Amino acid sequence: MNDNDKTLQYYIDNAKEYAQQTVDVDMSNVMEKFIRRIPDKGNILDLGCGSGRDSKTFIEMGYKVTAIDGSMDLCKLASEYTGLSVRCLMFQDLDYDNAFEGIWACSSLHHLPRNQLKETLPKVIKALKPGGILYTCFKYGESDYDDEKERHFTCATEQSVNHLLEVVRDDIEKLEMTVWITGDNFNGRDLRWVNVIMSKKVK
């Protein structure tokens, strides 16, 4: 079983517990930077929706939301919580084309090993409409690791995140890329996150 399989298996085996632990986490400090760049009633893809927490917030704000997750168990829980028909789909199999004004990939893409991240990022950018906005984040650090739960984490710093995104450099606006550091919103853990917002070029 590879790192990605082990990570997915954790979210399959612990879906209910994970949803209960994360459904009330307040992401407004990060979400505000993303939302202000999305037009009213725009289409948002919640990429790795987990409990459905952020999807529900976007719906309540008036946005049209598509939610996906790789864990069927989390998809069922998120569907019950949001009223959406949440699609079970691995990030690597993303198949949308020019469909969304915004993609919200909160604490999701960082689970992909670097080789899979490089394969997946072009598909994520392809799913955006020209001028569309992607938000994603990585745990702050120099080295990738697997935690005690066997979940994989790809890490980055303010400098190294640019290298991670090099594979889509020709498709994103350099001037529109914003990188900033935040603390952890979940139970006050002593963690830092590298947050990234970028926009797809209008060609």
PDB file of C-alpha atoms in Angstrom:
ATOM      1  CA  MET A   1       0.000   0.000   0.000  1.00  0.00           C
ATOM      2  CA  ASN A   2       1.524   3.363  -1.040  1.00  0.00           C
ATOM      3  CA  ASP A   3       1.373   6.674   0.836  1.00  0.00           C
ATOM      4  CA  ASN A   4      -1.708   7.858  -1.022  1.00  0.00           C
ATOM      5  CA  ASP A   5      -3.579   4.608  -0.350  1.00  0.00           C
ATOM      6  CA  LYS A   6      -2.743   4.787   3.358  1.00  0.00           C
ATOM      7  CA  THR A   7      -3.904   8.401   3.561  1.00  0.00           C
ATOM      8  CA  LEU A   8      -7.204   7.600   1.868  1.00  0.00           C
ATOM      9  CA  GLN A   9      -7.688   4.555   4.070  1.00  0.00           C
ATOM     10  CA  TYR A  10      -7.432   6.749   7.165  1.00  0.00           C
ATOM     11  CA  TYR A  11     -10.292   8.942   5.937  1.00  0.00           C
ATOM     12  CA  ILE A  12     -12.341   5.888   5.061  1.00  0.00           C
ATOM     13  CA  ASP A  13     -11.801   4.247   8.444  1.00  0.00           C
ATOM     14  CA  ASN A  14     -12.212   7.437  10.489  1.00  0.00           C
ATOM     15  CA  ALA A  15     -14.742   9.404   8.430  1.00  0.00           C
ATOM     16  CA  LYS A  16     -17.297  10.005  11.160  1.00  0.00           C
ATOM     17  CA  GLU A  17     -14.739  10.954  13.806  1.00  0.00           C
ATOM     18  CA  TYR A  18     -12.877  13.245  11.396  1.00  0.00           C
ATOM     19  CA  ALA A  19     -16.082  14.973  10.302  1.00  0.00           C
ATOM     20  CA  GLN A  20     -17.137  15.559  13.905  1.00  0.00           C
ATOM     21  CA  GLN A  21     -13.716  16.994  14.794  1.00  0.00           C
ATOM     22  CA  THR A  22     -13.514  19.397  11.867  1.00  0.00           C
ATOM     23  CA  VAL A  23     -17.074  20.453  11.017  1.00  0.00           C
ATOM     24  CA  ASP A  24     -17.011  23.478  13.355  1.00  0.00           C
ATOM     25  CA  VAL A  25     -13.495  24.734  12.559  1.00  0.00           C
ATOM     26  CA  ASP A  26     -13.659  28.414  11.607  1.00  0.00           C
ATOM     27  CA  MET A  27     -11.862  29.086   8.303  1.00  0.00           C
ATOM     28  CA  SER A  28     -13.191  32.614   7.838  1.00  0.00           C
ATOM     29  CA  ASN A  29      -9.747  34.213   8.204  1.00  0.00           C
ATOM     30  CA  VAL A  30      -8.563  32.378   5.094  1.00  0.00           C
ATOM     31  CA  MET A  31     -11.862  32.100   3.248  1.00  0.00           C
ATOM     32  CA  GLU A  32     -12.290  35.885   3.106  1.00  0.00           C
ATOM     33  CA  LYS A  33      -9.224  36.268   0.868  1.00  0.00           C
ATOM     34  CA  PHE A  34     -10.639  33.657  -1.517  1.00  0.00           C
ATOM     35  CA  ILE A  35     -14.272  34.757  -1.570  1.00  0.00           C
ATOM     36  CA  ARG A  36     -13.583  38.392  -2.384  1.00  0.00           C
ATOM     37  CA  ARG A  37     -12.137  37.252  -5.720  1.00  0.00           C
ATOM     38  CA  ILE A  38     -15.180  35.119  -6.692  1.00  0.00           C
ATOM     39  CA  PRO A  39     -18.134  36.762  -8.475  1.00  0.00           C
ATOM     40  CA  ASP A  40     -21.574  36.655  -6.857  1.00  0.00           C
ATOM     41  CA  LYS A  41     -23.335  33.318  -7.438  1.00  0.00           C
ATOM     42  CA  GLY A  42     -20.138  31.938  -8.992  1.00  0.00           C
ATOM     43  CA  ASN A  43     -19.365  28.235  -9.298  1.00  0.00           C
ATOM     44  CA  ILE A  44     -17.003  26.876  -6.643  1.00  0.00           C
ATOM     45  CA  LEU A  45     -15.434  23.412  -6.525  1.00  0.00           C
ATOM     46  CA  ASP A  46     -14.735  22.229  -2.980  1.00  0.00           C
ATOM     47  CA  LEU A  47     -11.832  19.881  -3.710  1.00  0.00           C
ATOM     48  CA  GLY A  48     -11.612  17.448  -0.803  1.00  0.00           C
ATOM     49  CA  CYS A  49     -14.690  18.665   1.029  1.00  0.00           C
ATOM     50  CA  GLY A  50     -14.357  16.414   4.101  1.00  0.00           C
ATOM     51  CA  SER A  51     -17.321  17.044   6.402  1.00  0.00           C
ATOM     52  CA  GLY A  52     -18.845  19.542   3.957  1.00  0.00           C
ATOM     53  CA  ARG A  53     -18.146  22.419   6.355  1.00  0.00           C
ATOM     54  CA  ASP A  54     -16.860  24.868   3.771  1.00  0.00           C
ATOM     55  CA  SER A  55     -19.288  23.775   1.062  1.00  0.00           C
ATOM     56  CA  LYS A  56     -22.159  24.628   3.380  1.00  0.00           C
ATOM     57  CA  THR A  57     -20.664  28.044   4.118  1.00  0.00           C
ATOM     58  CA  PHE A  58     -20.298  28.784   0.408  1.00  0.00           C
ATOM     59  CA  ILE A  59     -23.897  27.695  -0.245  1.00  0.00           C
ATOM     60  CA  GLU A  60     -25.139  29.980   2.529  1.00  0.00           C
ATOM     61  CA  MET A  61     -23.209  32.829   0.871  1.00  0.00           C
ATOM     62  CA  GLY A  62     -25.139  32.258  -2.348  1.00  0.00           C
ATOM     63  CA  TYR A  63     -22.515  30.416  -4.394  1.00  0.00           C
ATOM     64  CA  LYS A  64     -23.120  27.357  -6.565  1.00  0.00           C
ATOM     65  CA  VAL A  65     -21.063  24.521  -5.114  1.00  0.00           C
ATOM     66  CA  THR A  66     -19.733  21.247  -6.459  1.00  0.00           C
ATOM     67  CA  ALA A  67     -18.124  19.086  -3.770  1.00  0.00           C
ATOM     68  CA  ILE A  68     -15.873  16.065  -4.171  1.00  0.00           C
ATOM     69  CA  ASP A  69     -13.897  13.824  -1.854  1.00  0.00           C
ATOM     70  CA  GLY A  70     -11.946  10.585  -2.246  1.00  0.00           C
ATOM     71  CA  SER A  71     -13.602   8.900   0.742  1.00  0.00           C
ATOM     72  CA  MET A  72     -17.074   7.562  -0.014  1.00  0.00           C
ATOM     73  CA  ASP A  73     -17.862   7.653   3.709  1.00  0.00           C
ATOM     74  CA  LEU A  74     -17.022  11.352   3.920  1.00  0.00           C
ATOM     75  CA  CYS A  75     -19.028  11.980   0.742  1.00  0.00           C
ATOM     76  CA  LYS A  76     -22.096  10.462   2.395  1.00  0.00           C
ATOM     77  CA  LEU A  77     -21.625  12.514   5.574  1.00  0.00           C
ATOM     78  CA  ALA A  78     -21.010  15.719   3.592  1.00  0.00           C
ATOM     79  CA  SER A  79     -24.092  15.066   1.454  1.00  0.00           C
ATOM     80  CA  GLU A  80     -26.225  14.717   4.580  1.00  0.00           C
ATOM     81  CA  TYR A  81     -24.748  17.892   6.059  1.00  0.00           C
ATOM     82  CA  THR A  82     -24.957  20.112   2.968  1.00  0.00           C
ATOM     83  CA  GLY A  83     -27.821  18.701   0.918  1.00  0.00           C
ATOM     84  CA  LEU A  84     -25.448  18.381  -2.046  1.00  0.00           C
ATOM     85  CA  SER A  85     -24.855  15.249  -4.052  1.00  0.00           C
ATOM     86  CA  VAL A  86     -21.175  14.950  -3.188  1.00  0.00           C
ATOM     87  CA  ARG A  87     -19.132  13.159  -5.826  1.00  0.00           C
ATOM     88  CA  CYS A  88     -16.592  10.500  -4.802  1.00  0.00           C
ATOM     89  CA  LEU A  89     -13.540  11.218  -6.940  1.00  0.00           C
ATOM     90  CA  MET A  90      -9.797  11.028  -6.464  1.00  0.00           C
ATOM     91  CA  PHE A  91      -8.012  14.308  -7.124  1.00  0.00           C
ATOM     92  CA  GLN A  92      -5.842  12.644  -9.788  1.00  0.00           C
ATOM     93  CA  ASP A  93      -9.000  11.744 -11.728  1.00  0.00           C
ATOM     94  CA  LEU A  94     -10.380  15.283 -11.860  1.00  0.00           C
ATOM     95  CA  ASP A  95     -12.216  15.652 -15.182  1.00  0.00           C
ATOM     96  CA  TYR A  96     -13.682  19.176 -15.302  1.00  0.00           C
ATOM     97  CA  ASP A  97     -12.847  21.688 -18.034  1.00  0.00           C
ATOM     98  CA  ASN A  98     -13.291  25.482 -17.645  1.00  0.00           C
ATOM     99  CA  ALA A  99     -16.091  24.882 -15.158  1.00  0.00           C
ATOM    100  CA  PHE A 100     -15.425  26.956 -12.035  1.00  0.00           C
ATOM    101  CA  GLU A 101     -14.774  30.541 -10.995  1.00  0.00           C
ATOM    102  CA  GLY A 102     -13.106  29.209  -7.858  1.00  0.00           C
ATOM    103  CA  ILE A 103     -11.523  26.015  -6.553  1.00  0.00           C
ATOM    104  CA  TRP A 104     -11.167  25.670  -2.788  1.00  0.00           C
ATOM    105  CA  ALA A 105      -8.573  22.995  -1.960  1.00  0.00           C
ATOM    106  CA  CYS A 106      -8.299  23.450   1.789  1.00  0.00           C
ATOM    107  CA  SER A 107      -6.056  20.881   3.527  1.00  0.00           C
ATOM    108  CA  SER A 108      -6.464  18.449   0.647  1.00  0.00           C
ATOM    109  CA  LEU A 109      -3.850  18.630  -2.121  1.00  0.00           C
ATOM    110  CA  HIS A 110      -1.062  18.515   0.466  1.00  0.00           C
ATOM    111  CA  HIS A 111      -1.881  14.831   0.969  1.00  0.00           C
ATOM    112  CA  LEU A 112      -0.608  14.015  -2.525  1.00  0.00           C
ATOM    113  CA  PRO A 113       3.028  12.918  -2.863  1.00  0.00           C
ATOM    114  CA  ARG A 114       5.002  15.328  -5.029  1.00  0.00           C
ATOM    115  CA  ASN A 115       4.928  13.190  -8.166  1.00  0.00           C
ATOM    116  CA  GLN A 116       1.116  12.915  -7.969  1.00  0.00           C
ATOM    117  CA  LEU A 117       0.788  16.597  -7.113  1.00  0.00           C
ATOM    118  CA  LYS A 118       2.665  17.505 -10.304  1.00  0.00           C
ATOM    119  CA  GLU A 119       0.340  15.269 -12.313  1.00  0.00           C
ATOM    120  CA  THR A 120      -2.795  16.626 -10.634  1.00  0.00           C
ATOM    121  CA  LEU A 121      -2.192  20.390 -10.547  1.00  0.00           C
ATOM    122  CA  PRO A 122      -2.622  20.829 -14.342  1.00  0.00           C
ATOM    123  CA  LYS A 123      -6.014  19.081 -14.072  1.00  0.00           C
ATOM    124  CA  VAL A 124      -6.988  21.435 -11.248  1.00  0.00           C
ATOM    125  CA  ILE A 125      -6.036  24.494 -13.288  1.00  0.00           C
ATOM    126  CA  LYS A 126      -7.855  23.062 -16.334  1.00  0.00           C
ATOM    127  CA  ALA A 127     -11.042  22.890 -14.240  1.00  0.00           C
ATOM    128  CA  LEU A 128     -10.914  26.666 -13.666  1.00  0.00           C
ATOM    129  CA  LYS A 129     -12.445  29.175 -16.018  1.00  0.00           C
ATOM    130  CA  PRO A 130      -9.994  31.788 -17.372  1.00  0.00           C
ATOM    131  CA  GLY A 131      -9.445  34.248 -14.543  1.00  0.00           C
ATOM    132  CA  GLY A 132     -10.661  31.686 -12.028  1.00  0.00           C
ATOM    133  CA  ILE A 133      -9.117  31.462  -8.565  1.00  0.00           C
ATOM    134  CA  LEU A 134      -7.443  28.505  -6.818  1.00  0.00           C
ATOM    135  CA  TYR A 135      -6.818  28.403  -3.076  1.00  0.00           C
ATOM    136  CA  THR A 136      -4.681  25.650  -1.586  1.00  0.00           C
ATOM    137  CA  CYS A 137      -2.363  25.184   1.376  1.00  0.00           C
ATOM    138  CA  PHE A 138       0.537  23.092   2.647  1.00  0.00           C
ATOM    139  CA  LYS A 139       1.898  22.427   6.100  1.00  0.00           C
ATOM    140  CA  TYR A 140       4.908  24.629   6.738  1.00  0.00           C
ATOM    141  CA  GLY A 141       8.198  22.756   6.604  1.00  0.00           C
ATOM    142  CA  GLU A 142      11.252  21.731   4.619  1.00  0.00           C
ATOM    143  CA  SER A 143      10.576  17.988   4.542  1.00  0.00           C
ATOM    144  CA  ASP A 144       7.555  15.894   3.601  1.00  0.00           C
ATOM    145  CA  TYR A 145       6.460  13.260   6.111  1.00  0.00           C
ATOM    146  CA  ASP A 146       3.932  10.618   7.118  1.00  0.00           C
ATOM    147  CA  ASP A 147       2.285  11.174  10.499  1.00  0.00           C
ATOM    148  CA  GLU A 148       1.480   8.624  13.195  1.00  0.00           C
ATOM    149  CA  LYS A 149      -1.819   7.917  11.412  1.00  0.00           C
ATOM    150  CA  GLU A 150       0.119   7.070   8.211  1.00  0.00           C
ATOM    151  CA  ARG A 151      -1.249  10.104   6.383  1.00  0.00           C
ATOM    152  CA  HIS A 152       1.162  11.667   3.911  1.00  0.00           C
ATOM    153  CA  PHE A 153       1.883  15.404   4.003  1.00  0.00           C
ATOM    154  CA  THR A 154       3.709  17.367   1.332  1.00  0.00           C
ATOM    155  CA  CYS A 155       5.208  20.429   2.988  1.00  0.00           C
ATOM    156  CA  ALA A 156       6.389  23.810   1.742  1.00  0.00           C
ATOM    157  CA  THR A 157       7.821  27.168   2.773  1.00  0.00           C
ATOM    158  CA  GLU A 158       7.242  30.602   1.272  1.00  0.00           C
ATOM    159  CA  GLN A 159      10.161  29.923  -1.075  1.00  0.00           C
ATOM    160  CA  SER A 160       9.701  26.236  -1.931  1.00  0.00           C
ATOM    161  CA  VAL A 161       5.994  26.544  -2.723  1.00  0.00           C
ATOM    162  CA  ASN A 162       6.962  28.243  -5.968  1.00  0.00           C
ATOM    163  CA  HIS A 163       8.893  25.135  -6.984  1.00  0.00           C
ATOM    164  CA  LEU A 164       5.876  22.948  -6.201  1.00  0.00           C
ATOM    165  CA  LEU A 165       3.723  25.063  -8.494  1.00  0.00           C
ATOM    166  CA  GLU A 166       6.249  25.255 -11.326  1.00  0.00           C
ATOM    167  CA  VAL A 167       4.351  22.632 -13.324  1.00  0.00           C
ATOM    168  CA  VAL A 168       1.468  25.094 -13.856  1.00  0.00           C
ATOM    169  CA  ARG A 169       3.594  28.232 -14.093  1.00  0.00           C
ATOM    170  CA  ASP A 170       2.615  28.920 -17.702  1.00  0.00           C
ATOM    171  CA  ASP A 171      -1.092  28.798 -16.849  1.00  0.00           C
ATOM    172  CA  ILE A 172      -1.272  31.049 -13.787  1.00  0.00           C
ATOM    173  CA  GLU A 173      -0.855  34.763 -13.308  1.00  0.00           C
ATOM    174  CA  LYS A 174       2.367  35.533 -11.467  1.00  0.00           C
ATOM    175  CA  LEU A 175       1.129  38.915 -10.329  1.00  0.00           C
ATOM    176  CA  GLU A 176      -2.030  37.423  -8.900  1.00  0.00           C
ATOM    177  CA  MET A 177      -0.266  34.813  -6.777  1.00  0.00           C
ATOM    178  CA  THR A 178      -0.498  35.529  -3.069  1.00  0.00           C
ATOM    179  CA  VAL A 179       1.440  33.495  -0.485  1.00  0.00           C
ATOM    180  CA  TRP A 180       1.001  33.981   3.257  1.00  0.00           C
ATOM    181  CA  ILE A 181       1.528  32.104   6.520  1.00  0.00           C
ATOM    182  CA  THR A 182      -1.141  31.333   9.091  1.00  0.00           C
ATOM    183  CA  GLY A 183      -1.357  29.400  12.323  1.00  0.00           C
ATOM    184  CA  ASP A 184      -3.579  26.363  12.725  1.00  0.00           C
ATOM    185  CA  ASN A 185      -7.334  26.804  13.115  1.00  0.00           C
ATOM    186  CA  PHE A 186      -7.937  23.315  14.500  1.00  0.00           C
ATOM    187  CA  ASN A 187      -7.759  23.086  18.300  1.00  0.00           C
ATOM    188  CA  GLY A 188      -4.973  25.642  18.464  1.00  0.00           C
ATOM    189  CA  ARG A 189      -2.329  23.153  17.347  1.00  0.00           C
ATOM    190  CA  ASP A 190       1.210  24.464  17.128  1.00  0.00           C
ATOM    191  CA  LEU A 191       1.350  24.293  13.335  1.00  0.00           C
ATOM    192  CA  ARG A 192       1.890  26.771  10.554  1.00  0.00           C
ATOM    193  CA  TRP A 193       0.441  26.670   7.049  1.00  0.00           C
ATOM    194  CA  VAL A 194       1.625  28.086   3.735  1.00  0.00           C
ATOM    195  CA  ASN A 195      -1.463  29.428   1.985  1.00  0.00           C
ATOM    196  CA  VAL A 196      -1.552  30.121  -1.746  1.00  0.00           C
ATOM    197  CA  ILE A 197      -4.075  31.909  -3.947  1.00  0.00           C
ATOM    198  CA  MET A 198      -3.491  32.075  -7.697  1.00  0.00           C
ATOM    199  CA  SER A 199      -5.531  32.868 -10.791  1.00  0.00           C
ATOM    200  CA  LYS A 200      -5.700  31.146 -14.173  1.00  0.00           C
ATOM    201  CA  LYS A 201      -4.436  33.201 -17.065  1.00  0.00           C
ATOM    202  CA  VAL A 202      -6.916  34.714 -19.475  1.00  0.00           C
ATOM    203  CA  LYS A 203      -5.488  33.790 -22.863  1.00  0.00           C
TER     204      LYS A 203
END
